Every structure is written in C-alpha cells, then in structure tokens.
Amino acid sequence: MAAYSPPLDDFAFLLHDVLDVTASPVPGYADLDRDTTAAILAEAGRISRDVLAPLNAVGDREGCRLENGVVRTPTGFREAFAILRDGGWPGLDCDPDYGGQGMPYVLHTAAGEMQSAANMSFAMYSGLTHGAYSAIHAHGTPEQKALYLPRLVSCAWTGTMNLTEPHAGTDVGLLRTHAEPQADASLRITGQKIFISAGDHDLAENVVHLVLARTPGAPSGTRGISLFIVPKFLPNPDGSLGARNAVSVGKLEAKMGIHGNATCVMDYDGATGWMLGPENGGLKAMFTMMNEARVQVGVQGLAQAAGACQLAAAYARERRQGRAIPPADPGAPADPIVVHPDVRRLLLDQRSFVEGGRAFALWVATLIDAHARTGDEDALALVSLLTPVLKGFLTDKGFDSCVQAQQVFGGHGYIEETGVSQFVRDARIAMIYEGANGIQALDLVARKLGMDGGKPIMAFFALVRAFLKENDADSGLKSDFLDPLKSASKDLQSAAEFFVQNLKTPDAALAGATDFLHLFGHVCLGLMWARMAKAALARDDAFAKAKLATGRYYMARALPATALHLARIRSGAAPLMALPADAF
Amino acid sequence: MAAYSPPLDDFAFLLHDVLDVTASPVPGYADLDRDTTAAILAEAGRISRDVLAPLNAVGDREGCRLENGVVRTPTGFREAFAILRDGGWPGLDCDPDYGGQGMPYVLHTAAGEMQSAANMSFAMYSGLTHGAYSAIHAHGTPEQKALYLPRLVSCAWTGTMNLTEPHAGTDVGLLRTHAEPQADASLRITGQKIFISAGDHDLAENVVHLVLARTPGAPSGTRGISLFIVPKFLPNPDGSLGARNAVSVGKLEAKMGIHGNATCVMDYDGATGWMLGPENGGLKAMFTMMNEARVQVGVQGLAQAAGACQLAAAYARERRQGRAIPPADPGAPADPIVVHPDVRRLLLDQRSFVEGGRAFALWVATLIDAHARTGDEDALALVSLLTPVLKGFLTDKGFDSCVQAQQVFGGHGYIEETGVSQFVRDARIAMIYEGANGIQALDLVARKLGMDGGKPIMAFFALVRAFLKENDADSGLKSDFLDPLKSASKDLQSAAEFFVQNLKTPDAALAGATDFLHLFGHVCLGLMWARMAKAALARDDAFAKAKLATGRYYMARALPATALHLARIRSGAAPLMALPADAF
C-alpha cells in the first residue's frame, strides 16, 4: 500500500495564495506566514504519515475489545496517542489559559484533515475530546473549567458526547435518561446511551462523558433536557482521580467500519454527574459541541476521500493493463491504467472534489476564526448557514469518492489487503453520525435558509456576485470558471425562490432538501474552484497548471449537476407524498 | 431483522400484465400461464425466504475457512445446497437432454433474483455452475457434454471461471498460464489464477474449473488463448471420481463482502485438463459464460437493492422519530419515519429503481429466450447491446440503492446486526467483477454502439418511438410518462450523435462512456416504467396505484439525470486528458 502523503503544497496554496491569511485582520492571522504554517503542518503531517497511518489497517483488523468491563484499543494506539499528546496537537487551537497553543482554528482543521485521512478511528478520540473542551469552555463554571479544561486540552482525559438512546436518535426529545439532584449539587444519572464513540478505551486515565438527561419535572421534548458532566473516575478537586463512577460499557458494537474506535453502549446506573450550563438548556449547550463536530465530520468525509484518492492515483500510475491509442509505453507489455479516459474520470472526480472540498473546509474555518476572535456576527451567520452544507456535502461526496477510488483498483479494491475498502467502510459513518445527512438538509432548508430574514444566504450570494463582478474582465477565468459558477449560482437562487413561493406547502421544501444541500455544495465548491483558479493563474508552475486542469474538470463535469438538483426540487412534494405510508 | 419477502406480485404483474408472456410466439412461452408461473415462483420464493435468507448473516459472519487445503463453507450451506439441488432449481432452464427442466430463461432470472436477494454468496455457487454448463453446452464435444452437463445441471458438481491472474485482470491477453499437450489428448495446466469465486468448497463432490491458458507457440495477446476443463477430481468415463488433480487453493481472500463465497487463489501445478472448443478460441468460448454472467451480475445488483429496500421500508414503517405536520399518529410519542419527505425520497429512489430494474432484467431475459428458442438474431443483437447497460447500470445503481437503504436506518444501519450493511458490502463486488463497470461502458461505446452499422441501437430507438406513437393519445400516460421518456430518449440520441461526430477523437467516446451507459440505463428504465404504467392503468387496485405513484416518481426525479449525463458527454475528452499522467 502507498504511504500517506500529507498535502502540504495544497495547504500552502490555500492558506496563502487563495485565502491570504496574513492579510486578514483576524487576531493571530498576521503571524501565519508561509514558514510558520509550513513548519506546523509539516510536523502534523509527519506524525500523521509516520505514526497514525501505519496503524490504520491494524485498527481495522484488530478492532477494540471489551475485557472485564474495560475497552482495549488496537495494538499501537496507546503509544501513538502518547506521541500526539506529547506534541501538544490536541490543544493546537485551544485557549492558552488552559494549556492550549492558541493557534487559529484553520490550522487545527488542516491538521485534523491529515490525522483523519491517516487514521480516522484514531483521530476520533482526540476529536471528540476537542468537542467536550469547547462545550465546557463555553458553558462551564470557573471551577469546571479549571478542573476539566487543562486535562481535555492535553488529552490526559478524553471526552465523549452522549445523546442517542435506543428509541431516541434524531428525535432527541424522546430521551429518557434522568438526573436526580443530590444534596451536594451533584446529580445521579440513570439511563442507557448508545452509539457512544470513544465511549471507553485505554488511551487516557479518565473519560469525561457529556450526557443529555432530564431533571425531575422537566418539560417534555427538547425543552426539558439538561447537559451533565459525568466522568468515568470521579475527580478530586486537585484533579487526582477518586472512585470509579457508576457508568459502564454495556457492549461494544460490531460495525461496518471505524473498528479502531470503540463505539459503546453506555449504562448509567445512578452515576454521579454535574450540570453543565443552565437547567433545561442542555440541547443548546450540546450544540456548541455538535456544531463543531459537524464541521469536523465534514472534514472527515473529505479526509477519507483524500486518503483513498492517493491510493487510487498511486495504483493507477503503477498498474499496467491495456493500451492507450497510441501506446504510451510501447516497450512494456501494457500501459499504466492512468492513460485510460475512464480511469481518469474516476481519479479526477475524486481529486476535483477533494481539492475543492479542502478549500471549502479551510474557508469555513477562517470564518469560524473570524467569529471566535473578533465576534464577527456576519461570519457566524455564514458558518451557521454553511455548516450543514459542509457536513452533508463533504460526507456524501467523500463516501462516493472513496467508492470511486475502490473502483480504480478493480478486483484488488474488494480485497481488504489493499486498504481502499477500509476507506469506503470508514467514510460511510460520516454520512450518518452527528445528524444524518437528511437532518443536515432539513436544518438547511427549514432553519438556516430563512434565518434572520434570509440574510445569511443573501450574504453568500453577494459573495459570489462580488467575485464574478471583480473578475469579469479576466479572460482566463471567464468561460472556464466564471460562466459555470454564474449558472450554478443562478440554479441555487431559483431553488431558494421555489421554496419561498411554496411556503404554504412545507413538504415542498422538505422534499427538495437533500437536493438543495447538494446544489449548495456544488456552488460552494464552484466558488472555491474559481478562487483557486484565480490564484493559480497568478503562478506559472506545474502545481498551478495541475490545479487549473483539475478545476476546469470540476466546472465542466461536476458543476452541471446543479441543473439536475434544481429540476428535482421543482418537481415538488407530490411525487414523494402520493404513496400512502402503508404501501411502502 | 425483517424476513425476506419474495416479490411474487411484482413478478406476476411483469410477466403477465406487462410482458404478456403467453401471447409470445417463443416456444415454451404459451405454457407460462399465471398459475404456472405463480406456482414455480412461489416455491422458488419460499426456498429463498425460508432456507437461503436465514443463512445470509451466518455466511457473512463466519465466512469460509481453508482447512488442510479444502474450503469449508459456513454453517448450514451444505444442507441448503442439498435442498436447492433436490428441488432441481439449478437446472430450471437447462436442456432436458441433460436433466434440466427446460423452462424459459425468464423464469430462471426471476428465481435467480430471489436467491441472490436472499443470499448472494450462496447463490453464486450455483450461478457459476450455470455459466460453466452454458459454456460446455455451447462448445463441448459430445463426450464432454455427456460427462459434465448432467452433473452441472444437477449441481452434483459445480463450476468456476478462471480468467484473472495477478498481472492480468481486465487485460486478459497478458495471461501466462500455459497448457502442455500430452500424448492422450489431455494437457497439463500450470499457472496461478486469482479471484476465483466458488473456487473450492464442501457443497459438491467435484469442482469443474474452466481455465484460460496458452498452448505452446500460441500467438500473444487474446488471440492465443484457449479454454480448458480442469476438474478438481479427475472423472472416470462413467462419471465416478478418480484421482485428485494437481490444482489447489493457494489462499482464501479476505474481502469487503460476499464472505460466504470462497474467493480463491487457485494454483495449477501441471493439472490435467481438456480443451473446450477450438485452440486459440478460448476467449470466444469463455464469453458464452461471460455474457451470461454479466446478465446474472446485473440481476445481483438489482437483487441486493431489492433485499436492502425491503429492510429499509420495514424499518421506516416501524421506527418512530419526529413528527409529520400535522402529526400522523398524535397518540404515540412520535410518528413512523416513513412520514418524512426525505425518508420517502430515500425509499422511493430505491423502490423506483428496483421495480424498473426488475422489469428491465425480465425484458432482456425474454429477448435471450427469443434468441435461444427461435434463433432470432435481432433479439440477440439487442441483448448484446443491452448486456453492458444491464450489468453496469443495475450494479452501480443497485449499490447506491443499498447505501440509501442503510441511510434510512441511521446509526442502526452502520451496526452489523441490522443486516443492511451486509447488502452494501455484498453489492459492491457486482460493480467490479465480470468486467468492471468501466469496461462495460467501454464495451458499450466502442463495440456495441457501432455494431452492424448501428442497427441494434436503431432498433432500440425504434422500440421507444413505436411505444410513444402507439400511446400518444393516452392522456393518463402523456405528461407523466411519455413526455419524460421522449425527452430522455432524445438525450440518448444526442449523445450517440455526439460520438459519431467525434469519431476522429476516440477519447471523446471513451471519456463519455460511463455517462452514456448511465444515460442509456435511465432510458431503459424510463421505457420500462412507461410500459408498466400502461399496464397499471388497465387495472384498478392498490397494487396498480402504488405502481403508478412509484413510476411517476422515477420519471419526475430520476429520469432528469439524462440531461446531466448528456452535458458531461458533450464536455468531451479535454477535461480528462489535460493533466499529464505523472501529475496524478
């Protein structure tokens, strides 16, 4: 199997040629000069390549084991986690007051892509910890912050998020886990949570569960849910570990992929917990973690596609079958399969998605930084709008992209030893967790589209229009990039208008929600490709030429999908709702 | 997990209301009255449901084991195979001269779909045997036929096809396995074959390998390949088994799916074989088996989608999360998720594909019967044209459909115990084996499209035109079915014309090949849906109403994809060929 190769040139191009980070007024960005970002990402890439990637197949093959109530991670995970921790990587963008390095989130995102591409199951342990850090940072009391944050930042302790119960997944308002107040301000948590990623393991000395539950007399539905901190070991005020809490692993799930991550049934049997944030405000507090997780999961989708695409490209350059007309290598018995148009189609579908998706993810990360570091509410509104698109589009297309990588391998792709099947199996979960992609689409059309009178989507369209106008005279961009972007953006506007005109039929928007999300995703990647093309045209090297060729492919072959999505949206709700429920 | 439910009503509708089989002049069809087909398919369905389906998860979990050079199949497979054999199912459509039941291929296809939906890994053992039967039936000497056919028809012995070698997959002309002639007219076969499905097992007393190899001095490439019969045990003339042949299982592959089928590395070490068909005519002889296998594999893709769709629909009717507006079941804590438009989108994408694909497969099967039973060369030409479409489209979309079924389950779909993940993993191979789908697309545009001066595709267009004209006055069909079919068919014609206009750039057709295959597949399913709608309009029951609603969904939401495929085809080869090979 080809070794993982960190996309350092691409990160440099995106951060500097495209996003021009040092020119940004966002605090901390001025320090992100080319040398600094290159040094940080090279080291993150080295660890991903040399430490994490070699354990990816190991994790898949061995999986996790539940032994005497404790989860054992696959061979090598403990040592690798120690290396990650020693390098301070989990706290790269965390608050320096709690031991973090205070770097912008955009670097954390780039490093996260590499870790996830190298070993998704492994990267989830620190990824979920980061989410727990953010939730406690935003909603914790000073004491909670002092106790938990330094240990989560360093990954001495790790975090989890506990929402789902057997009968309450998407519909979290149905959850039944309850919390009984105690005299000492703690509560006793009782209930069962399922699908808890990184729910238990041997990588860290403590696991901090953030658990949604109801207090006595709480309103029904989502308005009666509170969030609790429930550690595996009860910490003493000095952070040393006390008694084992009454939370245990009921079962490890056998899954299609991410075998290296422990997906647990967690049983809370009067476990001691402390409320995080206000009573009945638990869902809002959890959404601090959830929104961040959704961006991370979008990056996971992209990362799996990136890793699989590397394998496929390497295989296509080496594997010799058939002939180009005329032969590319007449002296050999056959040409490398990269000469064949249909193999190139598979590779370019993947690559144009990966590079466009990477640009999209980093751009959204700069918006997250802008809000976090300057309080820019417009940036936050755009992030809110784009989060479901990023999560849904990058994971749907990321999975498709892994499937295409597998196809390049032919029969060898179906055999586990080539490694590409694992990318397909691992990538599949990203379309499901942190809100299945149908829920992302619902969030987008039912909440985000009309948010604040539609201001965020108007702001997005204004960005596209401004770019088109600003570069209208650029003949290198015009027909290959600007015209297709304009047409795709018009499709997006027509779709949004269709929803507005059909407000009285809520099903019309819901019926078109997934198509709208994909339409939006294509326009985002189209905008990214147009911006990248502009930056590439300012250079004259092989990297820039390849970038332009890849971008032209995306605009010519992928972006026309917007018209199909619009056609489907306009077909309305009737084709979906005609069949009575019992006829399914 | 929901039990497998054989789609008997759908088969009855297709065979009688749509295809009107008893009205066909094809010998044997007049006997296929409703009672006869219902009785045969009900029994085939019963075995699929009660015997094969319960072993599907068992096969996935246990897989096959290689013990002392012999493959052991999963628990229960031996007993189930004996039941299949005792019922005479493997020989349903085989020649009565060799113990077959002589029924039309269309019934074999319907039974095959059910077997594959119930347990794809299991069904492959008899499926490959059927292919070996066909190859020996078409190309064997009278002695070979007398010795092998009765035993293959009964599945006392099973068959395999041995093409691939480590360095020779798609490019079969690179194969190196060689055959040394002996004084007694046998040959000694030496070489290694990989990815041999059903290569060894404990279900039958002998395994008959059909092996491609080269005789001494044979021309290089595909013109120097011969086909050999190489049995695991050397048969005596009376069919009793003699010595163990020098062929052995080198290894069992660890695969993404179809764990219940033994995918073997086969080592031939001077194994005794006999030539089947003429020297250097091996590829042509193998294509008898291959063409049949491609139709079977298309049906596998459809079958996996059908099985997964049933699970998803059952889950969507039972699982309660969220609310319709207004609530569908106000007394319960939540509505079944089938009320949600986006869940319906997933289910109707699957169902409209499955029912359309099933019609397509059965229609092609009737064409195969027409050729086999009356020598109808026009039918054969149409089968040749449609085989790559059927294989490529039904397996690509079949896999996508399984992924959608998994999505309906949310997190529960990623857990192996619900069974839907297995459908995804099993379905994936069908896009790869018997010619990866890129090869199907290549076959379609480079060989089948221009075959006989384009007569077969002209015949297809004539069929569509005739249907449109014949039903032009039918207002129930017009806007919902005929207009979309007309538009899609026009897109297909435009695509074919684009290729003709760009004959000087062979890469243009190759660059658009996969899109053309999908465009063609959509038009085929569109034609099928229009024909089904016509038949459904002649009835007035719940089945017909559901059929019409499902068909309208396909025409409104799936068929518009033809325009996207045409746009991609028209973008030509340039976007694919711009990047130099070493830039990938």
Coordinates of C-alpha atoms in Angstrom, one line a residue, chain B residues 275-492:
Chain B
M275 CA -9.5 -28.3 -24.3
L276 CA -13.0 -26.9 -24.6
G277 CA -13.8 -25.5 -28.0
P278 CA -11.1 -24.8 -30.6
E279 CA -7.5 -24.0 -29.9
N280 CA -6.9 -20.2 -29.5
G281 CA -10.7 -19.8 -29.5
G282 CA -10.8 -19.7 -25.7
L283 CA -11.8 -16.2 -25.2
K284 CA -14.8 -16.5 -27.5
A285 CA -15.8 -19.7 -25.7
M286 CA -15.4 -18.0 -22.3
F287 CA -17.6 -15.2 -23.5
T288 CA -20.5 -17.6 -23.7
M289 CA -20.1 -17.9 -20.0
M290 CA -19.2 -14.3 -19.5
N291 CA -22.1 -12.7 -21.3
E292 CA -24.5 -14.8 -19.3
A293 CA -22.6 -14.0 -16.1
R294 CA -22.9 -10.3 -16.9
V295 CA -26.7 -10.5 -17.1
Q296 CA -26.6 -12.5 -13.8
V297 CA -24.4 -9.9 -12.2
G298 CA -26.8 -7.1 -13.2
V299 CA -29.5 -9.1 -11.6
Q300 CA -27.4 -9.5 -8.5
G301 CA -27.1 -5.7 -8.3
L302 CA -30.8 -5.3 -8.6
A303 CA -31.4 -8.2 -6.1
Q304 CA -29.2 -6.6 -3.4
A305 CA -31.1 -3.4 -3.8
A306 CA -34.4 -5.3 -3.6
G307 CA -33.4 -7.0 -0.4
A308 CA -32.0 -3.9 1.2
C309 CA -35.0 -1.9 0.2
Q310 CA -37.3 -4.3 1.9
L311 CA -35.4 -3.9 5.2
A312 CA -35.4 -0.1 4.9
A313 CA -39.1 0.1 4.2
A314 CA -39.9 -2.2 7.1
Y315 CA -37.7 -0.1 9.4
A316 CA -39.2 3.1 8.1
R317 CA -42.7 1.9 8.9
E318 CA -41.7 0.8 12.4
R319 CA -39.1 3.3 13.7
R320 CA -40.7 6.3 15.3
Q321 CA -38.8 9.6 15.3
G322 CA -40.1 13.1 14.8
R323 CA -43.4 14.4 13.5
A324 CA -45.2 15.0 10.3
I325 CA -47.1 18.3 10.1
P326 CA -49.8 17.6 11.3
P327 CA -48.8 14.5 13.3
A328 CA -49.7 11.2 11.7
D329 CA -50.2 9.4 14.9
P330 CA -50.9 12.0 17.6
G331 CA -51.5 9.4 20.3
A332 CA -47.9 8.0 20.0
P333 CA -44.8 9.7 21.2
A334 CA -43.6 10.1 17.6
D335 CA -44.6 9.2 14.0
P336 CA -43.1 6.4 12.0
I337 CA -40.2 7.9 9.9
V338 CA -41.9 6.9 6.7
V339 CA -43.9 10.2 7.1
H340 CA -40.8 12.3 6.5
P341 CA -40.4 13.5 2.9
D342 CA -36.6 12.9 2.9
V343 CA -37.1 9.3 4.1
R344 CA -39.6 8.8 1.4
R345 CA -37.1 10.2 -1.1
L346 CA -34.6 7.5 0.0
L347 CA -37.3 4.8 -0.1
L348 CA -38.7 5.9 -3.5
D349 CA -35.3 6.2 -5.1
Q350 CA -34.7 2.6 -4.1
R351 CA -38.1 1.3 -5.0
S352 CA -38.5 3.0 -8.3
F353 CA -35.1 1.7 -9.3
V354 CA -35.8 -1.8 -8.1
E355 CA -39.1 -2.2 -9.8
G356 CA -37.8 -0.5 -13.0
G357 CA -34.7 -2.6 -12.9
R358 CA -36.6 -5.8 -12.4
A359 CA -38.7 -5.1 -15.5
F360 CA -35.6 -4.3 -17.5
A361 CA -34.0 -7.6 -16.4
L362 CA -37.0 -9.7 -17.2
W363 CA -37.5 -8.0 -20.6
V364 CA -33.9 -8.7 -21.5
A365 CA -34.4 -12.3 -20.3
T366 CA -37.3 -12.6 -22.8
L367 CA -35.0 -11.4 -25.6
I368 CA -32.5 -14.1 -24.5
D369 CA -35.2 -16.7 -24.7
A370 CA -36.3 -15.4 -28.1
H371 CA -32.8 -15.9 -29.5
A372 CA -32.2 -19.2 -27.8
R373 CA -35.5 -20.7 -28.7
T374 CA -36.2 -19.2 -32.2
G375 CA -32.7 -18.1 -33.4
D376 CA -34.0 -14.5 -33.5
E377 CA -30.8 -12.6 -34.5
D378 CA -32.4 -9.2 -33.9
A379 CA -33.2 -10.2 -30.3
L380 CA -29.6 -11.4 -29.9
A381 CA -28.3 -8.0 -31.2
L382 CA -30.5 -6.2 -28.8
V383 CA -29.2 -8.4 -25.9
S384 CA -25.6 -7.7 -27.0
L385 CA -26.3 -4.0 -26.9
L386 CA -28.2 -4.1 -23.6
T387 CA -26.0 -6.5 -21.7
P388 CA -23.3 -3.9 -20.7
V389 CA -26.1 -1.5 -19.8
L390 CA -27.9 -4.0 -17.6
K391 CA -24.7 -5.1 -15.9
G392 CA -23.3 -1.6 -15.4
F393 CA -26.4 0.3 -14.6
L394 CA -28.1 -2.2 -12.3
T395 CA -24.9 -2.8 -10.3
D396 CA -23.9 0.9 -10.0
K397 CA -27.5 1.9 -9.0
G398 CA -28.0 -1.3 -7.1
F399 CA -25.1 -0.4 -4.8
D400 CA -26.3 3.2 -4.5
S401 CA -29.7 1.9 -3.6
C402 CA -28.2 -0.3 -0.8
V403 CA -26.4 2.7 0.6
Q404 CA -29.7 4.6 0.6
A405 CA -31.3 1.7 2.5
Q406 CA -28.5 1.9 5.0
Q407 CA -29.1 5.6 5.4
V408 CA -32.8 5.0 6.3
F409 CA -31.5 3.1 9.3
G410 CA -29.4 6.0 10.6
G411 CA -26.8 4.8 13.2
H412 CA -28.5 1.4 13.3
G413 CA -27.5 0.9 9.6
Y414 CA -23.9 1.1 10.5
I415 CA -24.2 -1.7 13.0
E416 CA -23.8 -5.2 11.5
E417 CA -26.7 -6.7 13.4
T418 CA -29.4 -4.9 11.4
G419 CA -28.1 -6.7 8.3
V420 CA -28.3 -3.7 5.9
S421 CA -24.5 -3.1 6.0
Q422 CA -24.1 -6.6 4.5
F423 CA -26.2 -5.7 1.5
V424 CA -23.9 -2.7 0.9
R425 CA -20.7 -4.7 1.3
D426 CA -22.0 -7.6 -0.9
A427 CA -23.4 -5.4 -3.6
R428 CA -20.1 -3.6 -4.0
I429 CA -18.5 -6.5 -5.8
A430 CA -21.1 -6.6 -8.6
M431 CA -19.7 -3.2 -9.9
I432 CA -16.3 -4.9 -10.2
Y433 CA -16.4 -8.5 -11.3
E434 CA -17.3 -9.9 -14.7
G435 CA -15.8 -6.8 -16.2
A436 CA -15.6 -3.7 -14.0
N437 CA -18.3 -1.2 -15.0
G438 CA -15.8 1.0 -16.8
I439 CA -15.2 -2.0 -19.1
Q440 CA -19.0 -2.4 -19.6
A441 CA -19.1 1.3 -20.7
L442 CA -16.1 0.8 -23.0
D443 CA -17.8 -2.3 -24.5
L444 CA -21.0 -0.3 -25.0
V445 CA -19.5 2.7 -26.8
A446 CA -16.5 1.1 -28.6
R447 CA -18.2 -2.2 -29.7
K448 CA -21.9 -2.3 -29.2
L449 CA -22.9 1.1 -30.4
G450 CA -21.4 0.8 -33.8
M451 CA -22.1 -2.9 -34.1
D452 CA -23.6 -3.9 -37.5
G453 CA -23.6 -0.2 -38.6
G454 CA -25.5 0.8 -35.5
K455 CA -28.5 -1.4 -36.3
P456 CA -29.1 -2.6 -32.7
I457 CA -29.3 0.9 -31.2
M458 CA -31.5 2.0 -34.1
A459 CA -33.8 -0.9 -33.2
F460 CA -33.9 0.2 -29.6
F461 CA -34.8 3.8 -30.6
A462 CA -37.5 2.3 -32.9
L463 CA -39.0 0.4 -30.0
V464 CA -39.2 3.6 -27.9
R465 CA -40.6 5.6 -30.8
A466 CA -43.2 2.9 -31.5
F467 CA -44.3 2.9 -27.9
L468 CA -44.6 6.7 -27.8
K469 CA -46.6 6.7 -31.0
E470 CA -48.9 3.9 -30.1
N471 CA -49.8 5.5 -26.9
D472 CA -49.8 9.1 -27.9
A473 CA -53.5 9.6 -27.4
D474 CA -53.4 8.2 -23.8
S475 CA -53.8 11.2 -21.6
G476 CA -53.1 9.1 -18.5
L477 CA -49.6 8.4 -19.8
K478 CA -48.8 11.5 -21.8
S479 CA -47.4 14.1 -19.4
D480 CA -46.3 11.8 -16.6
F481 CA -44.6 9.1 -18.7
L482 CA -44.5 9.7 -22.4
D483 CA -43.1 13.2 -22.4
P484 CA -40.3 12.5 -19.9
L485 CA -39.4 9.3 -21.9
K486 CA -39.3 11.2 -25.1
S487 CA -37.1 13.8 -23.7
A488 CA -34.7 11.3 -22.1
S489 CA -34.6 9.3 -25.3
K490 CA -33.7 12.5 -27.2
D491 CA -30.8 13.0 -24.8
L492 CA -29.6 9.5 -25.6

